[in-house]
mmCIF file of C-alpha atoms in Angstrom:
data_model
loop_
_atom_site.group_PDB
_atom_site.id
_atom_site.type_symbol
_atom_site.label_atom_id
_atom_site.label_comp_id
_atom_site.label_asym_id
_atom_site.label_seq_id
_atom_site.Cartn_x
_atom_site.Cartn_y
_atom_site.Cartn_z
ATOM 1 C CA MET A 14 87.341 98.941 97.926
ATOM 2 C CA TYR A 15 91.086 98.711 97.363
ATOM 3 C CA LEU A 16 91.513 94.922 97.563
ATOM 4 C CA ALA A 17 94.942 93.375 98.170
ATOM 5 C CA SER A 18 94.303 90.286 96.057
ATOM 6 C CA GLY A 19 97.788 89.744 94.606
ATOM 7 C CA TRP A 20 99.220 87.593 97.401
ATOM 8 C CA LYS A 21 100.335 83.981 96.913
ATOM 9 C CA ALA A 22 102.369 83.422 100.100
ATOM 10 C CA TYR A 23 99.722 84.966 102.387
ATOM 11 C CA GLU A 24 95.975 84.523 102.732
ATOM 12 C CA ILE A 25 93.163 84.769 105.243
ATOM 13 C CA LEU A 26 91.753 81.270 105.438
ATOM 14 C CA ASP A 27 88.826 82.185 107.666
ATOM 15 C CA ALA A 28 87.637 84.857 110.075
ATOM 16 C CA GLY A 29 85.047 85.255 112.818
ATOM 17 C CA ASN A 30 84.547 85.415 116.585
ATOM 18 C CA GLY A 31 86.802 88.454 116.640
ATOM 19 C CA ASP A 32 89.730 86.558 115.083
ATOM 20 C CA LYS A 33 91.315 85.887 111.697
ATOM 21 C CA LEU A 34 93.024 82.665 110.650
ATOM 22 C CA GLU A 35 95.939 83.497 108.375
ATOM 23 C CA ARG A 36 98.463 81.538 106.348
ATOM 24 C CA TRP A 37 101.914 83.129 106.331
ATOM 25 C CA GLY A 38 103.833 80.887 103.976
ATOM 26 C CA ASP A 39 103.669 77.456 105.648
ATOM 27 C CA VAL A 40 102.599 78.834 109.050
ATOM 28 C CA THR A 41 99.006 79.411 110.180
ATOM 29 C CA LEU A 42 98.338 82.055 112.833
ATOM 30 C CA LEU A 43 95.124 82.952 114.649
ATOM 31 C CA ARG A 44 95.090 86.614 115.671
ATOM 32 C CA PRO A 45 92.444 89.024 116.988
ATOM 33 C CA ASP A 46 90.591 91.246 114.544
ATOM 34 C CA PRO A 47 87.703 93.367 115.835
ATOM 35 C CA GLN A 48 86.094 93.581 112.385
ATOM 36 C CA ALA A 49 85.338 89.831 112.293
ATOM 37 C CA VAL A 50 82.043 89.983 114.211
ATOM 38 C CA TRP A 51 80.468 86.890 112.589
ATOM 39 C CA THR A 52 81.096 83.275 113.689
ATOM 40 C CA MET A 53 83.862 80.829 112.791
ATOM 41 C CA ASP A 54 84.293 77.197 113.843
ATOM 42 C CA GLY A 55 87.398 75.196 114.688
ATOM 43 C CA ALA A 56 89.999 77.894 114.025
ATOM 44 C CA GLU A 57 92.215 76.987 116.986
ATOM 45 C CA ARG A 58 92.464 73.394 115.764
ATOM 46 C CA ARG A 59 93.765 74.656 112.423
ATOM 47 C CA ALA A 60 96.285 77.208 113.772
ATOM 48 C CA ASP A 61 99.973 76.617 114.444
ATOM 49 C CA ALA A 62 99.944 79.505 116.942
ATOM 50 C CA VAL A 63 97.153 81.447 118.671
ATOM 51 C CA TYR A 64 97.379 84.946 120.111
ATOM 52 C CA HIS A 65 95.477 85.426 123.376
ATOM 53 C CA ARG A 66 94.690 88.927 124.571
ATOM 54 C CA SER A 67 95.275 89.823 128.215
ATOM 55 C CA ALA A 68 92.619 91.637 130.230
ATOM 56 C CA SER A 69 95.343 94.008 131.449
ATOM 57 C CA GLY A 70 96.577 94.826 127.927
ATOM 58 C CA GLY A 71 98.862 93.097 125.471
ATOM 59 C CA GLY A 72 98.759 89.326 125.367
ATOM 60 C CA HIS A 73 100.787 86.239 124.504
ATOM 61 C CA TRP A 74 101.210 83.568 121.840
ATOM 62 C CA GLU A 75 100.248 79.955 122.442
ATOM 63 C CA TYR A 76 102.264 77.733 120.118
ATOM 64 C CA LYS A 77 100.591 74.515 118.983
ATOM 65 C CA LYS A 78 103.842 73.359 117.424
ATOM 66 C CA GLN A 79 107.417 74.588 117.346
ATOM 67 C CA LEU A 80 107.879 77.490 114.954
ATOM 68 C CA PRO A 81 110.964 79.403 113.866
ATOM 69 C CA GLU A 82 111.510 82.745 115.570
ATOM 70 C CA GLN A 83 111.174 84.358 112.159
ATOM 71 C CA TRP A 84 110.732 83.407 108.534
ATOM 72 C CA THR A 85 110.289 85.126 105.175
ATOM 73 C CA ILE A 86 107.418 85.448 102.741
ATOM 74 C CA ALA A 87 107.405 86.921 99.259
ATOM 75 C CA TYR A 88 105.107 89.365 97.523
ATOM 76 C CA ARG A 89 105.935 89.520 93.835
ATOM 77 C CA ASP A 90 109.601 90.604 93.703
ATOM 78 C CA LEU A 91 109.734 91.625 97.385
ATOM 79 C CA THR A 92 110.670 89.497 100.397
ATOM 80 C CA PHE A 93 109.767 90.296 103.997
ATOM 81 C CA VAL A 94 110.840 89.010 107.397
ATOM 82 C CA VAL A 95 107.855 87.818 109.455
ATOM 83 C CA ARG A 96 108.236 87.668 113.221
ATOM 84 C CA PRO A 97 105.305 87.264 115.679
ATOM 85 C CA THR A 98 105.567 89.922 118.399
ATOM 86 C CA GLY A 99 104.122 90.274 121.882
ATOM 87 C CA PHE A 100 101.548 92.764 120.587
ATOM 88 C CA LYS A 101 99.912 90.295 118.116
ATOM 89 C CA HIS A 102 101.628 91.880 115.093
ATOM 90 C CA THR A 103 103.933 90.064 112.683
ATOM 91 C CA GLY A 104 105.836 93.060 111.296
ATOM 92 C CA LEU A 105 103.823 93.253 108.089
ATOM 93 C CA PHE A 106 100.389 94.543 107.087
ATOM 94 C CA PRO A 107 99.484 92.447 104.000
ATOM 95 C CA GLU A 108 96.556 94.671 103.010
ATOM 96 C CA GLN A 109 99.056 97.414 102.178
ATOM 97 C CA ALA A 110 100.183 95.435 99.137
ATOM 98 C CA VAL A 111 97.416 97.139 97.150
ATOM 99 C CA ASN A 112 99.033 100.491 97.972
ATOM 100 C CA TRP A 113 102.531 99.189 97.236
ATOM 101 C CA ASP A 114 101.387 98.287 93.734
ATOM 102 C CA TRP A 115 99.684 101.648 93.242
ATOM 103 C CA MET A 116 102.754 103.617 94.390
ATOM 104 C CA ARG A 117 105.033 101.585 92.162
ATOM 105 C CA ARG A 118 102.898 102.465 89.150
ATOM 106 C CA GLN A 119 102.971 106.159 90.069
ATOM 107 C CA ILE A 120 106.749 106.127 90.602
ATOM 108 C CA GLU A 121 107.514 104.277 87.378
ATOM 109 C CA ALA A 122 105.355 106.682 85.364
ATOM 110 C CA HIS A 123 106.840 109.727 87.118
ATOM 111 C CA SER A 124 110.429 108.592 86.578
ATOM 112 C CA ALA A 125 109.763 107.803 82.931
ATOM 113 C CA ARG A 126 108.197 111.225 82.389
ATOM 114 C CA THR A 127 110.782 113.289 84.292
ATOM 115 C CA GLY A 128 113.849 111.254 83.374
ATOM 116 C CA ARG A 129 115.102 111.290 86.960
ATOM 117 C CA ARG A 130 114.839 109.270 90.145
ATOM 118 C CA THR A 131 111.623 109.921 92.104
ATOM 119 C CA LYS A 132 112.144 111.081 95.711
ATOM 120 C CA VAL A 133 109.762 109.582 98.284
ATOM 121 C CA LEU A 134 109.199 110.363 101.974
ATOM 122 C CA ASN A 135 107.742 107.530 104.083
ATOM 123 C CA LEU A 136 106.491 108.741 107.494
ATOM 124 C CA PHE A 137 105.570 106.378 110.345
ATOM 125 C CA ALA A 138 107.318 103.892 108.093
ATOM 126 C CA TYR A 139 107.277 100.886 110.477
ATOM 127 C CA THR A 140 109.142 97.866 109.049
ATOM 128 C CA GLY A 141 109.389 99.296 105.563
ATOM 129 C CA GLY A 142 107.004 97.360 103.339
ATOM 130 C CA ALA A 143 106.201 100.544 101.434
ATOM 131 C CA THR A 144 109.845 101.644 101.524
ATOM 132 C CA CYS A 145 110.887 98.417 99.806
ATOM 133 C CA ALA A 146 108.118 98.707 97.225
ATOM 134 C CA CYS A 147 109.057 102.291 96.348
ATOM 135 C CA ALA A 148 112.770 101.501 96.228
ATOM 136 C CA LYS A 149 112.091 98.497 93.989
ATOM 137 C CA ALA A 150 110.362 100.876 91.590
ATOM 138 C CA GLY A 151 113.564 102.935 91.465
ATOM 139 C CA ALA A 152 112.735 105.647 93.990
ATOM 140 C CA GLU A 153 115.065 107.314 96.453
ATOM 141 C CA VAL A 154 113.373 106.900 99.851
ATOM 142 C CA ALA A 155 113.611 108.646 103.225
ATOM 143 C CA HIS A 156 112.276 106.153 105.793
ATOM 144 C CA VAL A 157 111.254 107.820 109.080
ATOM 145 C CA ASP A 158 109.991 106.097 112.230
ATOM 146 C CA ALA A 159 110.358 106.876 115.928
ATOM 147 C CA ALA A 160 111.023 103.244 116.915
ATOM 148 C CA LYS A 161 114.648 102.156 116.533
ATOM 149 C CA GLY A 162 113.699 98.475 116.454
ATOM 150 C CA MET A 163 111.265 98.980 113.592
ATOM 151 C CA VAL A 164 113.860 100.847 111.557
ATOM 152 C CA ALA A 165 116.300 97.969 112.105
ATOM 153 C CA TRP A 166 113.600 95.545 110.934
ATOM 154 C CA ALA A 167 113.071 97.699 107.840
ATOM 155 C CA LYS A 168 116.749 97.314 106.995
ATOM 156 C CA ASP A 169 116.352 93.534 107.291
ATOM 157 C CA ASN A 170 113.406 93.650 104.883
ATOM 158 C CA ALA A 171 115.376 95.739 102.420
ATOM 159 C CA ALA A 172 118.244 93.263 102.568
ATOM 160 C CA ALA A 173 115.845 90.317 102.066
ATOM 161 C CA SER A 174 114.420 92.095 99.012
ATOM 162 C CA GLY A 175 117.858 92.699 97.489
ATOM 163 C CA LEU A 176 117.778 96.406 98.325
ATOM 164 C CA SER A 177 120.752 96.732 100.677
ATOM 165 C CA ASP A 178 122.447 99.117 98.256
ATOM 166 C CA ALA A 179 119.295 101.008 97.269
ATOM 167 C CA PRO A 180 119.205 104.781 97.976
ATOM 168 C CA ILE A 181 117.259 104.541 101.245
ATOM 169 C CA ARG A 182 117.878 106.860 104.212
ATOM 170 C CA TYR A 183 116.806 105.330 107.534
ATOM 171 C CA LEU A 184 115.945 107.889 110.204
ATOM 172 C CA VAL A 185 114.911 107.218 113.817
ATOM 173 C CA ASP A 186 113.046 110.454 114.438
ATOM 174 C CA ASP A 187 109.779 112.098 115.390
ATOM 175 C CA CYS A 188 107.913 112.511 112.093
ATOM 176 C CA VAL A 189 106.536 115.983 112.758
ATOM 177 C CA LYS A 190 109.901 117.356 113.864
ATOM 178 C CA PHE A 191 111.602 115.759 110.873
ATOM 179 C CA VAL A 192 109.129 117.342 108.439
ATOM 180 C CA LYS A 193 109.632 120.779 110.000
ATOM 181 C CA ARG A 194 113.417 120.441 109.681
ATOM 182 C CA GLU A 195 113.113 119.348 106.053
ATOM 183 C CA ILE A 196 111.019 122.439 105.316
ATOM 184 C CA ARG A 197 113.721 124.666 106.862
ATOM 185 C CA ARG A 198 116.413 122.828 104.878
ATOM 186 C CA GLY A 199 114.523 123.387 101.647
ATOM 187 C CA ASN A 200 114.318 119.669 100.830
ATOM 188 C CA ARG A 201 111.503 118.487 98.563
ATOM 189 C CA TYR A 202 109.887 115.140 97.749
ATOM 190 C CA ASP A 203 107.906 113.926 94.756
ATOM 191 C CA GLY A 204 105.908 111.376 96.714
ATOM 192 C CA ILE A 205 104.822 111.373 100.357
ATOM 193 C CA LEU A 206 103.097 108.599 102.277
ATOM 194 C CA MET A 207 102.160 108.211 105.909
ATOM 195 C CA ASP A 208 100.574 105.512 108.071
ATOM 196 C CA PRO A 209 100.076 107.342 111.359
ATOM 197 C CA PRO A 210 98.924 105.654 114.572
ATOM 198 C CA SER A 211 95.838 106.817 116.395
ATOM 199 C CA TYR A 212 98.010 107.626 119.405
ATOM 200 C CA GLY A 213 101.731 107.539 120.001
ATOM 201 C CA ARG A 214 104.886 109.057 121.406
ATOM 202 C CA GLY A 215 108.040 110.133 119.654
ATOM 203 C CA PRO A 216 111.557 109.058 120.694
ATOM 204 C CA THR A 217 111.791 111.857 123.265
ATOM 205 C CA GLY A 218 108.196 111.779 124.486
ATOM 206 C CA GLU A 219 106.464 113.817 121.772
ATOM 207 C CA MET A 220 102.707 113.218 121.858
ATOM 208 C CA TRP A 221 100.680 112.275 118.765
ATOM 209 C CA LYS A 222 96.881 112.069 118.529
ATOM 210 C CA ILE A 223 95.557 111.572 115.029
ATOM 211 C CA GLU A 224 92.318 113.547 115.453
ATOM 212 C CA ASN A 225 94.325 116.636 116.418
ATOM 213 C CA ASP A 226 97.565 116.167 114.531
ATOM 214 C CA LEU A 227 96.839 114.546 111.160
ATOM 215 C CA TYR A 228 95.604 117.610 109.260
ATOM 216 C CA PRO A 229 98.361 119.959 110.538
ATOM 217 C CA LEU A 230 100.968 117.369 109.524
ATOM 218 C CA VAL A 231 99.495 116.997 106.034
ATOM 219 C CA LEU A 232 99.549 120.791 105.682
ATOM 220 C CA LEU A 233 103.239 120.774 106.608
ATOM 221 C CA CYS A 234 103.964 117.940 104.205
ATOM 222 C CA ALA A 235 102.279 119.881 101.402
ATOM 223 C CA GLU A 236 105.184 122.340 101.716
ATOM 224 C CA LEU A 237 107.592 119.474 100.999
ATOM 225 C CA LEU A 238 106.056 118.457 97.681
ATOM 226 C CA SER A 239 108.209 119.179 94.661
ATOM 227 C CA ASP A 240 107.112 121.350 91.756
ATOM 228 C CA ASP A 241 106.513 118.156 89.759
ATOM 229 C CA PRO A 242 104.943 115.821 92.334
ATOM 230 C CA CYS A 243 104.029 112.173 92.003
ATOM 231 C CA PHE A 244 101.585 111.200 94.767
ATOM 232 C CA PHE A 245 100.411 111.664 98.350
ATOM 233 C CA LEU A 246 99.040 108.679 100.284
ATOM 234 C CA ILE A 247 97.471 108.530 103.763
ATOM 235 C CA ASN A 248 96.638 105.232 105.467
ATOM 236 C CA SER A 249 94.425 104.885 108.513
ATOM 237 C CA TYR A 250 93.876 101.573 110.258
ATOM 238 C CA THR A 251 93.516 101.788 114.005
ATOM 239 C CA THR A 252 91.227 104.791 114.299
ATOM 240 C CA GLY A 253 88.316 103.827 112.096
ATOM 241 C CA LEU A 254 88.442 107.162 110.249
ATOM 242 C CA ALA A 255 86.079 107.025 107.273
ATOM 243 C CA PRO A 256 87.639 107.212 103.789
ATOM 244 C CA THR A 257 85.846 110.514 103.223
ATOM 245 C CA VAL A 258 87.795 112.041 106.114
ATOM 246 C CA LEU A 259 91.070 111.208 104.384
ATOM 247 C CA SER A 260 89.741 112.528 101.094
ATOM 248 C CA ASN A 261 88.693 115.798 102.713
ATOM 249 C CA VAL A 262 92.088 116.221 104.378
ATOM 250 C CA LEU A 263 93.889 115.751 101.058
ATOM 251 C CA LYS A 264 91.535 118.025 99.131
ATOM 252 C CA LEU A 265 91.883 120.866 101.620
ATOM 253 C CA ALA A 266 95.636 120.522 102.147
ATOM 254 C CA LEU A 267 96.689 119.985 98.522
ATOM 255 C CA LEU A 268 93.901 121.711 96.551
ATOM 256 C CA ASP A 269 94.800 120.988 92.913
ATOM 257 C CA GLY A 270 94.852 117.413 91.709
ATOM 258 C CA HIS A 271 92.812 114.226 91.803
ATOM 259 C CA THR A 272 91.777 112.774 95.167
ATOM 260 C CA GLU A 273 90.157 109.424 95.908
ATOM 261 C CA ALA A 274 89.665 107.371 99.048
ATOM 262 C CA ASP A 275 88.216 103.992 99.913
ATOM 263 C CA GLU A 276 88.383 101.078 102.316
ATOM 264 C CA ILE A 277 91.265 98.651 101.946
ATOM 265 C CA GLY A 278 90.643 94.961 102.411
ATOM 266 C CA LEU A 279 91.886 91.396 102.144
ATOM 267 C CA PRO A 280 90.041 88.464 100.587
ATOM 268 C CA ILE A 281 88.875 85.696 102.932
ATOM 269 C CA ARG A 282 88.890 82.249 101.370
ATOM 270 C CA ARG A 283 85.644 81.240 103.083
ATOM 271 C CA ALA A 284 82.527 82.142 101.079
ATOM 272 C CA ASN A 285 84.308 84.877 99.100
ATOM 273 C CA LEU A 286 84.226 87.248 102.059
ATOM 274 C CA VAL A 287 86.375 90.354 102.467
ATOM 275 C CA LEU A 288 87.974 91.602 105.689
ATOM 276 C CA PRO A 289 88.059 95.429 105.918
ATOM 277 C CA CYS A 290 91.455 96.712 107.082
ATOM 278 C CA GLY A 291 91.046 100.465 107.380
ATOM 279 C CA ALA A 292 91.111 103.138 104.712
ATOM 280 C CA SER A 293 93.462 104.908 102.334
ATOM 281 C CA GLY A 294 93.322 108.347 100.747
ATOM 282 C CA ARG A 295 95.247 108.899 97.500
ATOM 283 C CA TRP A 296 96.175 112.147 95.744
ATOM 284 C CA THR A 297 97.811 112.573 92.357
ATOM 285 C CA PRO A 298 98.527 115.843 90.514
ATOM 286 C CA ALA A 299 96.123 117.153 87.909
#
């Protein structure tokens, strides 16, 4: 398992009953997590805010005490804006820190070997945790997401991390259409990462379904890799795709190179448990 164990400002204190009790800096949140099928006692008494699902979809936060609308937490030399939303999310997926660290190592080695800045494409880039990590390692990043609000949040995270002047392009766009245009333009990237949803719509109604669209998109992205590539990373959280699926996709789309895939997870303080948080597939050149 790829375990995101480097956090100091964040931790899962406990989990169970379909929930996880998390510490985000000085704030404790209780949020749903379908993987936590075992039992847990007294979590609501320990939480500053609790997210309750609605039977009709979505849900709402119940605040046990007054909290700021947003606050920041740090991961190593990065700083992120945390903001509870109406869809249980906070704007950050802490388990991805294990991939941030891995990409930074790949970028630093690639830049040292090539003597130039590594170019990275981040698709379905959300609030830019990976964008900040790659930029901090010295990469030039194209950050693409269909949601204007998420791209704005990514800019806030970059500013909080001291990356306002970093070479980051922010693009509100449908990822598939963007990739096709980049192929026509002849643009190339050394590193490509994507964190696609199981289902979604682009800014002008484009449909996305991961079972149908993931492999064709990876094939397209293979055309964008430079002649001296650095890495290719696929994350899958919401769909429950097995790590082997991601490995197979990378092997068939990219052919030469080293491919590995595994679950990603976060430590739980209670009883040295681990909460699984999806899977990642990683490719590096031979």
